[in-house]
Tab-separated table of C-alpha atoms in Angstrom:
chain	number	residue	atom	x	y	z
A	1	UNK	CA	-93.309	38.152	264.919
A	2	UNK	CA	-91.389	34.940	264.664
A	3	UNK	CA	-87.725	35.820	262.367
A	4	UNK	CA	-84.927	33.921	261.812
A	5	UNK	CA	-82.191	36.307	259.947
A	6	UNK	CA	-78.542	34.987	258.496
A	7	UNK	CA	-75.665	36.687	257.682
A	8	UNK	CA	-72.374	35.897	257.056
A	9	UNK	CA	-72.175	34.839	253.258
A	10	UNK	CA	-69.758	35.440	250.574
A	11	UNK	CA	-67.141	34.890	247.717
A	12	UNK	CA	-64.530	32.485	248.539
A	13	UNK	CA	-62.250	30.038	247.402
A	14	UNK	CA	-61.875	26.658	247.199
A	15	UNK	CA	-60.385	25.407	250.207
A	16	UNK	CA	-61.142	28.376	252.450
A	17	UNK	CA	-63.824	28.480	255.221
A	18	UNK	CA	-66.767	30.731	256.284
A	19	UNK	CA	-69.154	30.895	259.228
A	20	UNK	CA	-73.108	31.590	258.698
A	21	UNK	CA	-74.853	33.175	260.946
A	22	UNK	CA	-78.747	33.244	261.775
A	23	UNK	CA	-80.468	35.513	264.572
A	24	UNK	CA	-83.536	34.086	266.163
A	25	UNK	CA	-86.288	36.477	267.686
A	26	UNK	CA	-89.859	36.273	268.542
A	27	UNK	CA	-89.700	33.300	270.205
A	28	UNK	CA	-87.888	31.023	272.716
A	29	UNK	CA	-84.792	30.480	270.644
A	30	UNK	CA	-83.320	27.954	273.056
A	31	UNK	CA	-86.780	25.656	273.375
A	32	UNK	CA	-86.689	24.662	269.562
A	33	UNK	CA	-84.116	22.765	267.089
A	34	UNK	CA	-82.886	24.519	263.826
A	35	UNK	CA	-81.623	23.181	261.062
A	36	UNK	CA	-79.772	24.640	257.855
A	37	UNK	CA	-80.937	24.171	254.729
A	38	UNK	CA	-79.128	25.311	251.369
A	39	UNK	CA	-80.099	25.176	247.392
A	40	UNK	CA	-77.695	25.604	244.715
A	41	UNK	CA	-78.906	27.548	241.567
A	42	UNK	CA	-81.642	25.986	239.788
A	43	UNK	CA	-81.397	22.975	241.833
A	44	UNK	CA	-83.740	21.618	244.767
A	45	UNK	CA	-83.717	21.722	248.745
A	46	UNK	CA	-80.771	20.345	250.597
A	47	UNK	CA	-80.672	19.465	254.471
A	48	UNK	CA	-77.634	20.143	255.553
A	49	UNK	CA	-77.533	20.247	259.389
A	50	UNK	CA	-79.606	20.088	262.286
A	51	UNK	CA	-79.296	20.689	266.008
A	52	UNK	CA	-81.093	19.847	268.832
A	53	UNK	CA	-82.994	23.115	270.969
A	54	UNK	CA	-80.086	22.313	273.939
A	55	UNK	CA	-77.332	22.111	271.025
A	56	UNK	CA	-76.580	18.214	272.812
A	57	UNK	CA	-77.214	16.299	269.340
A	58	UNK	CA	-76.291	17.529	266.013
A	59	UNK	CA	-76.581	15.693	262.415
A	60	UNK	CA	-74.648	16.755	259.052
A	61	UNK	CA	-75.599	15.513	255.686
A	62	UNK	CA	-73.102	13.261	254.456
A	63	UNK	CA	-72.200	15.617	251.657
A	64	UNK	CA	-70.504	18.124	254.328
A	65	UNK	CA	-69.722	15.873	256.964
A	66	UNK	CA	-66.268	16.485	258.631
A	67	UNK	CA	-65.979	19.638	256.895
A	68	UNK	CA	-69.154	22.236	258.260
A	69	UNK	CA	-70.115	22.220	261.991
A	70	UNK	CA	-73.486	23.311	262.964
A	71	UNK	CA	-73.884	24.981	266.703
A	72	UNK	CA	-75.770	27.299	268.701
A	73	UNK	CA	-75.788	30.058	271.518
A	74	UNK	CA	-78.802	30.191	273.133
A	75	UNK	CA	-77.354	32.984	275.315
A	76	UNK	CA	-77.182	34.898	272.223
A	77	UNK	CA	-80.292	33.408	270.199
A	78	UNK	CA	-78.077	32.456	267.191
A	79	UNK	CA	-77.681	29.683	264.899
A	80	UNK	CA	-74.175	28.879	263.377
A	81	UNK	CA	-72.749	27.072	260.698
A	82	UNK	CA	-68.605	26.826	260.156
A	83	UNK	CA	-67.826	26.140	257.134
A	84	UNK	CA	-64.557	24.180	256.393
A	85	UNK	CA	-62.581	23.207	252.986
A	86	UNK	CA	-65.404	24.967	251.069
A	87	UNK	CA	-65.565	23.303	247.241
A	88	UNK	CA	-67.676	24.467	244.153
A	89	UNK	CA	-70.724	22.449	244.976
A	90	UNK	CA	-71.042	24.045	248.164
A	91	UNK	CA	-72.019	27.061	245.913
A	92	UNK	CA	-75.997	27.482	246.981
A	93	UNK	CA	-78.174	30.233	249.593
A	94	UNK	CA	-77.688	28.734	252.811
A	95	UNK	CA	-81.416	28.714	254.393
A	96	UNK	CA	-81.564	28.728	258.867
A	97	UNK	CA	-84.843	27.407	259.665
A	98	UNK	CA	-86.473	26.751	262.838
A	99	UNK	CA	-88.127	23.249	263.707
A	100	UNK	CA	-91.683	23.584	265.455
A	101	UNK	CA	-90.443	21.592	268.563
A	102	UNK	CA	-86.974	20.618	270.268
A	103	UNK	CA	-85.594	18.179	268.346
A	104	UNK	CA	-85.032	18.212	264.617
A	105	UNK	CA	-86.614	14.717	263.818
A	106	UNK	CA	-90.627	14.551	264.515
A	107	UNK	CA	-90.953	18.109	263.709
A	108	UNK	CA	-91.326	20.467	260.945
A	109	UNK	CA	-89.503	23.537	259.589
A	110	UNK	CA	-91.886	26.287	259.670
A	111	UNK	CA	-90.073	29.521	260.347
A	112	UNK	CA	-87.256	30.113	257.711
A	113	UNK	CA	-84.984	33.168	256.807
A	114	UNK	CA	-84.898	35.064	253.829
A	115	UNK	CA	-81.199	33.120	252.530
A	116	UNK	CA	-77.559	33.998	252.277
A	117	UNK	CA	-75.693	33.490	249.187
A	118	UNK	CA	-72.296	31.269	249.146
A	119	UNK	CA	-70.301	31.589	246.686
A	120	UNK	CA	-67.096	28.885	246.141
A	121	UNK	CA	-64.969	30.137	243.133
A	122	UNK	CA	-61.313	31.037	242.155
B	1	UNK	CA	-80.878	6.370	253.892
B	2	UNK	CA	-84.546	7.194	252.818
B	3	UNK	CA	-85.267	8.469	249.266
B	4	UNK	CA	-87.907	10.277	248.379
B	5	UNK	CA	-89.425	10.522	245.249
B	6	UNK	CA	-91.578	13.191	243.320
B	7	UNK	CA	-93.422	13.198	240.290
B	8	UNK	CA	-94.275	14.237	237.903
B	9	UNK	CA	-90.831	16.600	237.946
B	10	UNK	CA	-93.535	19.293	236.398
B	11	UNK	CA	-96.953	19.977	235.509
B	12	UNK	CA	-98.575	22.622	233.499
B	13	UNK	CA	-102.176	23.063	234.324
B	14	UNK	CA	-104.999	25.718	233.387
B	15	UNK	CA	-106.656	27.803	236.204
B	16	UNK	CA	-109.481	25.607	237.867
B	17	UNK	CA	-108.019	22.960	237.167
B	18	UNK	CA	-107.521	19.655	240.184
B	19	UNK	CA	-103.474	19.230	240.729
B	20	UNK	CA	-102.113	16.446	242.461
B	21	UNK	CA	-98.256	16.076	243.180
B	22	UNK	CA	-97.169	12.729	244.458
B	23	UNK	CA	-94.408	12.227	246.569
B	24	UNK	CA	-93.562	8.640	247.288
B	25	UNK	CA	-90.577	7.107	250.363
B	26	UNK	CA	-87.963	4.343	249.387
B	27	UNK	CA	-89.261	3.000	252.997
B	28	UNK	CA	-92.268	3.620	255.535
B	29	UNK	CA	-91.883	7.110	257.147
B	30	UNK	CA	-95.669	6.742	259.027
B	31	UNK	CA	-97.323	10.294	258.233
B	32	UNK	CA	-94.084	12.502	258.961
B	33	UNK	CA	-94.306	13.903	255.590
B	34	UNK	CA	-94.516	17.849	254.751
B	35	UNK	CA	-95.266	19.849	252.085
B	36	UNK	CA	-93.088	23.164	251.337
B	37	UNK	CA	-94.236	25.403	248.142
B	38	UNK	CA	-91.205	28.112	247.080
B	39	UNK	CA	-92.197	30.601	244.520
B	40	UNK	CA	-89.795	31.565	242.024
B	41	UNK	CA	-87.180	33.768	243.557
B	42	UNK	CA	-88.895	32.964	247.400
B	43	UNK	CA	-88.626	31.482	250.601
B	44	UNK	CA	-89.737	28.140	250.936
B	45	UNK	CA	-92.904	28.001	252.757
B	46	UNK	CA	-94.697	25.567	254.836
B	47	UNK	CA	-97.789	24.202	253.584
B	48	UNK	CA	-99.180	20.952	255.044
B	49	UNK	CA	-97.141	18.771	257.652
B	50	UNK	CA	-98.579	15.340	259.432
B	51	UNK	CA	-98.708	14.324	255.864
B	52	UNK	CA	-102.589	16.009	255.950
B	53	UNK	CA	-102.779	18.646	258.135
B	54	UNK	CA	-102.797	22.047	256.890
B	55	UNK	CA	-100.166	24.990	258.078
B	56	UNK	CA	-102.436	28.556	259.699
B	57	UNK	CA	-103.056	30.160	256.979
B	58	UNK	CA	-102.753	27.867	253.850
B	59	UNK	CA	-105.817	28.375	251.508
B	60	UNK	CA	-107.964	25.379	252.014
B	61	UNK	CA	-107.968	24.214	248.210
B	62	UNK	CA	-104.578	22.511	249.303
B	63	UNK	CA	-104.666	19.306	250.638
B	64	UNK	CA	-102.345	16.472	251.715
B	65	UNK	CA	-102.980	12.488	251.531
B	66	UNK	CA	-101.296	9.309	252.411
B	67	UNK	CA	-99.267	7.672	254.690
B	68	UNK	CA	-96.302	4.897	255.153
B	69	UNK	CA	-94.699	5.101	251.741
B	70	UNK	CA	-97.386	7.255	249.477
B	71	UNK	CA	-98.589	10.687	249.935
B	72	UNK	CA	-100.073	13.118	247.422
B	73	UNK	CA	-100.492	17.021	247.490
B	74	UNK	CA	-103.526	18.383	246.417
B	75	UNK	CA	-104.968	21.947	244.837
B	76	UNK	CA	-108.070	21.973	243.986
B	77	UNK	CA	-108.848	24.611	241.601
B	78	UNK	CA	-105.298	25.846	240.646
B	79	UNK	CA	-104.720	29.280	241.277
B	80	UNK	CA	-102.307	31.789	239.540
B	81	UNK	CA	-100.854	32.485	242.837
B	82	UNK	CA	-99.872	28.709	243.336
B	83	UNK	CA	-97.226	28.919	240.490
B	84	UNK	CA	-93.989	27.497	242.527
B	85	UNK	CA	-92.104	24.695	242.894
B	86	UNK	CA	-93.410	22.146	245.657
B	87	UNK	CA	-91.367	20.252	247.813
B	88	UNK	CA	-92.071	16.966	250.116
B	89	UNK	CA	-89.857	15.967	253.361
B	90	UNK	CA	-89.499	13.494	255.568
B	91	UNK	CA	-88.569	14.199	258.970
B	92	UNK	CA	-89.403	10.832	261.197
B	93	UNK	CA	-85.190	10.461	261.012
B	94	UNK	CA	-82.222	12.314	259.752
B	95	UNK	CA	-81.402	12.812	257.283
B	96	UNK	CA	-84.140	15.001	256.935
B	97	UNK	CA	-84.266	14.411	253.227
B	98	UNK	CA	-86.407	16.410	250.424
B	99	UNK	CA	-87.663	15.293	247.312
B	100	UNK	CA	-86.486	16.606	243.781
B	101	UNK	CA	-89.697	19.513	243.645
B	102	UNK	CA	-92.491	19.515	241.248
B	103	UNK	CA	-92.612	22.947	239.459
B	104	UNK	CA	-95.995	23.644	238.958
B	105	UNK	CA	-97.250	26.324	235.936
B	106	UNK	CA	-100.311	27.724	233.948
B	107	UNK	CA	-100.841	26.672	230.852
């Protein structure tokens, strides 16, 4: 069975950073791009990130740009997101999905983990 | 960047009942539109991507339309299982953006 699983969320506070995590099995982790997607509370889907299946091209949403890095390990079938000078709107469950081909444009998220919560607060 | 637009924002709708959601893009995206339905308290899920081609294992009485700018979700007799908020994407370029969900409810 195809999973993607994160891990890696948290309480923090502004300012501080945080790395996601998101183990891939099931399938050939390094032949597909992922992407991250979060929702804050009560509010709609967010693309944050995407990367490529060779980790070569990544894209950040402009709300997070310069401040989260998405990369992978195909070595170790995992998805990451760093986190950087974390603010209150950055408060949402950070979704790891996994794109149905290589490259994050042309192709749709169809595998997607169950969440992990972030929390920015003082 | 792309917009896109849902509405209505919500429906309410009695079992049996047709639904359509429509879902429209600030500029032509061709038919790289998909349809994602969370239930409340779920994982988003993939329903229909191509704009009109149905994910393995989505009941048939869901149905996507369109292309270019419009598209439009479809259920065809509404189900108390299909309560959820739906969401359309684009994904022809980054960003890969969503629109604001249609939450969908029995009357």
């Amino acid at each position: 069975e195809m999973q993607v699983l994160e891990s890696g969320g948290g309480l923090v506070q502004p300012g501080e950073s945080l790395r996601l995590s998101c183990g891939a099995s099931g399938f050939t982790f390094s032949s597909y791009a992922m992407s991250w997607v979060r929702q804050a509370p009560g509010k709609a889907l967010e693309w944050v990130s995407g990367i490529i299946y060779s980790g070569g091209n990544t894209y950040h949403a402009d709300s997070v740009k310069g401040r989260f890095t998405v990369s992978r390990d195909n070595s170790k079938n995992t998805l990451y997101l760093q986190m950087n000078s974390l603010r209150a709107e950055d408060t949402a469950a950070y979704y790891c999905a996994r794109h149905s081909g290589a490259y994050y444009k042309y192709y749709v998220m169809d595998v997607w983990g169950q969440g992990t919560t972030v929390t920015v607060s003082s | 960047d792309i917009e896109m637009t849902q509405s209505p924002s919500s429906l309410s709708a009695s079992v049996g009942d047709r639904v359509t959601i429509a879902c429209r893009a600030s500029q032509g995206i061709g038919n790289y539109l998909a349809w994602y339905q969370q239930k409340p308290g779920r994982v988003p899920n993939l329903l229909i991507y191509a704009a009109s081609t149905l994910q393995s294992g989505v009941p048939s009485r869901f149905s996507g339309g369109g292309s270019g700018t419009d598209f439009t979700l479809t259920i065809d007799s509404l189900q108390p299982e299909d309560v959820a908020t739906y969401y359309c994407q684009k994904y022809n370029s980054a960003p890969l953006t969503f629109g604001g969900g249609t939450k969908v409810e029995i009357k």
